[in-house]
Amino acid sequence: MTRFDVVIVGGGIAGASLGAELAAQASVLILEKEEVAGYHATGRSVAFWEETYGGPQVQPLTTASGPMLLSPDPDFSERSFVSPRRTLHVGRVGDEGARDRLLASYVGKVALERVDPQVVVPGLRPEWMLGVLEPEVKDIDVGALHQAWLRLFRRRGGEMRLIAALRSAQRQSNGWRLEASGGPIACGVIVNAAGAWADDVARVCGVAPLGIKPLLRTVLQLRVPAMPSMDLPLVMDLGGGFYFKPEGEGRIWLTPHDEVPSPPCDAAPDELAVAQAIARFQEAVNWPIEAVERKWAGLRSFALDRAPVYGYDPDMPGFFWFAGQGGFGIQTSPAAALLGRALLMKEAAPEIIASLDFAAYSPTRFR
């Protein structure tokens, strides 16, 4: 039987980043049930680094991750993972409250400024008269970031097994005995980084689930030749009805910001959401749509309070939660991985995350 210090269930951005941090100090195995790591949420993300995205509970993780994404350690990557974008939060009459809450929630934490949205985005329809610019927002190269985590993981001695679903897990006096594709495995700690499958993995391990719910989000790629510039900001509705961002010359990625409850699955786009997205886009701008070139969907998994869950389960020794990261797991991955390592190894936190409120992410808040 093969033995590891830590077995991580899930090879997406959560498992890859935490695995890379742990592998320098421990023997680590990642179990990934798909043929390719990151097939589900990680591989389908419309990723950007935006400090207000996810709310005030997530913002400290995002802010701490920013410098590591912009100027990574040379051992991690020789180039930056981000490029300039900006976000324009827009609203109509009736959205004043949402605008004011946004501005008030991040005073002294995030750069935000009131602007005339018509000046920032040519072609925005005149009823969209409320604007807040978030100038420091960046696009993230998700594929490059995920692969960099996996390379670092392997370079530090980590092992990954693909097409290796966790079938069973029994707690023993000295750790865990697991059954997965390829035979039995022994380990000291199981890390649940299974995304939409997090509660299912907990059940397999005899751990009470936390109520982490997968929510489906639909995304479209539109060809819009009349789009004024590929350097336009990400445009986000203050009312939560849509966001879109340029994706090359004359193309945008668009979502109706939907969150449809779903079982864990290989998500497919919802056709009603596709129609809603197009209708909301046409209500926002006067750019004609030439074609819907692609459409896809991903699952975002949230705990009940929509904050991520990092830490040991209080009722099951050796079971570590690293889940519930919603749609912000990529933009927070550097800081979250450092936090996860500190909590799992029971060591002092690095200075860059020392000011975080670790208790805000603990699974004990649900027990």
CSV table of N, CA, C and O in Angstrom, one decimal, residues 48-66 105-106 109-110 300-303 305-310 323-333 335-336 339 353 356-357 360-361 365:
chain,number,residue,atom,x,y,z
A,48,PHE,N,-10.9,37.0,-13.7
A,48,PHE,CA,-10.3,38.3,-13.5
A,48,PHE,C,-10.0,38.4,-12.0
A,48,PHE,O,-10.5,37.7,-11.2
A,49,TRP,N,-9.1,39.4,-11.8
A,49,TRP,CA,-8.7,39.7,-10.4
A,49,TRP,C,-9.4,41.0,-10.1
A,49,TRP,O,-9.1,42.0,-10.6
A,50,GLU,N,-10.4,40.9,-9.2
A,50,GLU,CA,-11.3,42.1,-8.9
A,50,GLU,C,-11.5,42.1,-7.4
A,50,GLU,O,-12.2,41.2,-6.9
A,51,GLU,N,-11.0,43.1,-6.7
A,51,GLU,CA,-11.0,43.0,-5.2
A,51,GLU,C,-12.4,43.1,-4.6
A,51,GLU,O,-12.6,42.6,-3.5
A,52,THR,N,-13.4,43.7,-5.3
A,52,THR,CA,-14.7,43.7,-4.8
A,52,THR,C,-15.5,42.4,-5.1
A,52,THR,O,-16.6,42.2,-4.6
A,53,TYR,N,-15.0,41.6,-6.0
A,53,TYR,CA,-15.8,40.4,-6.4
A,53,TYR,C,-15.7,39.3,-5.3
A,53,TYR,O,-14.7,38.9,-4.8
A,54,GLY,N,-16.9,38.9,-4.9
A,54,GLY,CA,-17.0,38.0,-3.8
A,54,GLY,C,-17.4,38.6,-2.5
A,54,GLY,O,-17.8,37.9,-1.6
A,55,GLY,N,-17.3,39.9,-2.4
A,55,GLY,CA,-17.8,40.6,-1.2
A,55,GLY,C,-16.7,40.9,-0.2
A,55,GLY,O,-15.5,40.4,-0.4
A,56,PRO,N,-17.0,41.6,0.8
A,56,PRO,CA,-16.0,42.0,1.8
A,56,PRO,C,-15.3,40.8,2.5
A,56,PRO,O,-14.1,41.0,2.9
A,57,GLN,N,-15.9,39.6,2.6
A,57,GLN,CA,-15.3,38.5,3.3
A,57,GLN,C,-14.2,37.9,2.4
A,57,GLN,O,-13.2,37.4,2.9
A,58,VAL,N,-14.3,38.1,1.1
A,58,VAL,CA,-13.3,37.5,0.2
A,58,VAL,C,-12.2,38.5,-0.2
A,58,VAL,O,-11.1,38.2,-0.5
A,59,GLN,N,-12.6,39.8,-0.1
A,59,GLN,CA,-11.6,40.9,-0.5
A,59,GLN,C,-10.2,40.8,0.1
A,59,GLN,O,-9.2,40.9,-0.6
A,60,PRO,N,-10.1,40.5,1.4
A,60,PRO,CA,-8.7,40.4,1.9
A,60,PRO,C,-7.9,39.3,1.2
A,60,PRO,O,-6.7,39.5,1.0
A,61,LEU,N,-8.5,38.2,0.9
A,61,LEU,CA,-7.8,37.1,0.2
A,61,LEU,C,-7.4,37.6,-1.2
A,61,LEU,O,-6.3,37.3,-1.7
A,62,THR,N,-8.3,38.3,-1.9
A,62,THR,CA,-8.0,38.7,-3.2
A,62,THR,C,-6.9,39.8,-3.2
A,62,THR,O,-6.0,39.7,-4.0
A,63,THR,N,-7.0,40.7,-2.3
A,63,THR,CA,-6.0,41.8,-2.2
A,63,THR,C,-4.6,41.2,-1.9
A,63,THR,O,-3.6,41.6,-2.5
A,64,ALA,N,-4.5,40.2,-1.0
A,64,ALA,CA,-3.3,39.6,-0.6
A,64,ALA,C,-2.7,38.8,-1.8
A,64,ALA,O,-1.5,38.7,-2.0
A,65,SER,N,-3.6,38.3,-2.7
A,65,SER,CA,-3.1,37.5,-3.8
A,65,SER,C,-2.6,38.4,-5.0
A,65,SER,O,-1.8,37.9,-5.8
A,66,GLY,N,-3.0,39.6,-5.0
A,66,GLY,CA,-2.7,40.5,-6.1
A,66,GLY,C,-1.2,40.6,-6.5
A,66,GLY,O,-0.8,40.3,-7.6
A,105,SER,N,-18.5,49.9,1.3
A,105,SER,CA,-18.0,48.7,1.8
A,105,SER,C,-16.5,48.6,1.7
A,105,SER,O,-15.8,47.8,2.4
A,106,TYR,N,-15.9,49.4,0.9
A,106,TYR,CA,-14.4,49.2,0.6
A,106,TYR,C,-13.6,50.5,0.8
A,106,TYR,O,-12.5,50.6,0.3
A,109,LYS,N,-9.9,50.4,1.4
A,109,LYS,CA,-9.4,49.1,1.1
A,109,LYS,C,-9.2,48.9,-0.4
A,109,LYS,O,-8.3,48.2,-0.8
A,110,VAL,N,-10.1,49.4,-1.2
A,110,VAL,CA,-10.1,49.2,-2.6
A,110,VAL,C,-10.3,50.6,-3.3
A,110,VAL,O,-11.2,51.4,-2.9
A,300,ARG,N,-20.2,26.9,-9.7
A,300,ARG,CA,-19.6,27.6,-8.7
A,300,ARG,C,-20.1,27.1,-7.3
A,300,ARG,O,-21.3,27.0,-7.2
A,301,SER,N,-19.3,26.7,-6.4
A,301,SER,CA,-19.8,26.1,-5.2
A,301,SER,C,-19.6,27.0,-4.0
A,301,SER,O,-18.5,27.5,-3.8
A,302,PHE,N,-20.7,27.2,-3.2
A,302,PHE,CA,-20.7,28.1,-2.1
A,302,PHE,C,-21.2,27.4,-0.8
A,302,PHE,O,-22.1,26.6,-0.9
A,303,ALA,N,-20.5,27.8,0.3
A,303,ALA,CA,-21.1,27.5,1.6
A,303,ALA,C,-22.3,28.4,1.9
A,303,ALA,O,-22.6,29.3,1.1
A,305,ASP,N,-22.8,30.8,3.9
A,305,ASP,CA,-22.5,32.3,4.0
A,305,ASP,C,-21.7,32.8,2.9
A,305,ASP,O,-21.3,34.0,2.9
A,306,ARG,N,-21.5,32.0,1.9
A,306,ARG,CA,-20.8,32.4,0.6
A,306,ARG,C,-19.3,32.8,0.9
A,306,ARG,O,-18.6,33.3,0.0
A,307,ALA,N,-18.7,32.4,2.0
A,307,ALA,CA,-17.3,32.6,2.3
A,307,ALA,C,-16.7,31.2,2.1
A,307,ALA,O,-17.3,30.2,2.3
A,308,PRO,N,-15.4,31.2,1.7
A,308,PRO,CA,-14.7,29.9,1.5
A,308,PRO,C,-14.5,29.2,2.9
A,308,PRO,O,-14.7,29.8,3.9
A,309,VAL,N,-14.2,27.9,2.8
A,309,VAL,CA,-14.1,27.0,4.0
A,309,VAL,C,-12.7,26.4,3.9
A,309,VAL,O,-12.4,25.6,3.1
A,310,TYR,N,-11.8,26.9,4.9
A,310,TYR,CA,-10.5,26.4,5.0
A,310,TYR,C,-10.2,25.9,6.4
A,310,TYR,O,-10.3,26.7,7.4
A,323,ALA,N,-12.5,24.3,0.3
A,323,ALA,CA,-13.6,24.3,-0.6
A,323,ALA,C,-14.5,25.5,-0.5
A,323,ALA,O,-14.2,26.4,0.3
A,324,GLY,N,-15.6,25.5,-1.2
A,324,GLY,CA,-16.6,26.6,-1.1
A,324,GLY,C,-16.1,27.9,-1.6
A,324,GLY,O,-16.4,29.0,-1.2
A,325,GLN,N,-15.2,27.9,-2.7
A,325,GLN,CA,-14.5,29.1,-3.2
A,325,GLN,C,-15.3,29.8,-4.2
A,325,GLN,O,-14.8,30.8,-4.8
A,326,GLY,N,-16.6,29.4,-4.5
A,326,GLY,CA,-17.4,30.2,-5.4
A,326,GLY,C,-16.8,30.5,-6.7
A,326,GLY,O,-16.2,29.6,-7.3
A,327,GLY,N,-16.9,31.7,-7.2
A,327,GLY,CA,-16.3,32.1,-8.4
A,327,GLY,C,-15.0,32.8,-8.3
A,327,GLY,O,-14.5,33.4,-9.2
A,328,PHE,N,-14.4,32.8,-7.1
A,328,PHE,CA,-13.3,33.6,-6.8
A,328,PHE,C,-12.1,32.7,-6.4
A,328,PHE,O,-11.1,33.3,-5.8
A,329,GLY,N,-12.1,31.4,-6.6
A,329,GLY,CA,-11.0,30.6,-6.2
A,329,GLY,C,-9.7,30.8,-7.0
A,329,GLY,O,-8.6,30.7,-6.4
A,330,ILE,N,-9.8,31.3,-8.2
A,330,ILE,CA,-8.6,31.6,-9.0
A,330,ILE,C,-8.0,32.8,-8.6
A,330,ILE,O,-6.8,32.9,-8.3
A,331,GLN,N,-8.7,33.9,-8.4
A,331,GLN,CA,-8.1,35.2,-8.0
A,331,GLN,C,-7.6,35.2,-6.6
A,331,GLN,O,-6.8,36.0,-6.3
A,332,THR,N,-8.0,34.3,-5.8
A,332,THR,CA,-7.5,34.2,-4.4
A,332,THR,C,-6.6,33.0,-4.2
A,332,THR,O,-6.1,32.8,-3.1
A,333,SER,N,-6.2,32.3,-5.2
A,333,SER,CA,-5.5,31.1,-5.0
A,333,SER,C,-4.1,31.2,-4.4
A,333,SER,O,-3.7,30.4,-3.5
A,335,ALA,N,-3.0,33.5,-2.0
A,335,ALA,CA,-3.2,33.7,-0.6
A,335,ALA,C,-3.9,32.5,0.1
A,335,ALA,O,-3.5,32.1,1.2
A,336,ALA,N,-4.9,31.9,-0.6
A,336,ALA,CA,-5.6,30.8,0.0
A,336,ALA,C,-4.7,29.6,0.2
A,336,ALA,O,-4.8,28.9,1.2
A,339,LEU,N,-2.6,30.2,3.2
A,339,LEU,CA,-3.5,30.1,4.4
A,339,LEU,C,-3.7,28.6,4.7
A,339,LEU,O,-3.6,28.1,5.8
A,353,ILE,N,0.0,37.2,4.6
A,353,ILE,CA,-1.4,36.8,4.9
A,353,ILE,C,-1.6,36.9,6.5
A,353,ILE,O,-2.7,36.5,6.9
A,356,LEU,N,-4.9,38.3,7.9
A,356,LEU,CA,-6.2,37.7,7.6
A,356,LEU,C,-6.9,37.2,8.9
A,356,LEU,O,-6.2,36.7,9.8
A,357,ASP,N,-8.2,37.2,8.9
A,357,ASP,CA,-9.0,36.6,9.9
A,357,ASP,C,-9.2,35.2,9.6
A,357,ASP,O,-10.2,34.8,8.9
A,360,ALA,N,-12.7,33.4,10.1
A,360,ALA,CA,-13.8,33.7,9.2
A,360,ALA,C,-14.0,32.6,8.2
A,360,ALA,O,-15.1,32.5,7.6
A,361,TYR,N,-12.9,31.8,7.9
A,361,TYR,CA,-13.0,30.8,6.9
A,361,TYR,C,-13.1,29.3,7.5
A,361,TYR,O,-13.1,28.4,6.8
A,365,ARG,N,-17.5,27.2,12.0
A,365,ARG,CA,-18.6,28.2,12.0
A,365,ARG,C,-19.9,27.5,11.6
A,365,ARG,O,-21.0,28.1,11.9
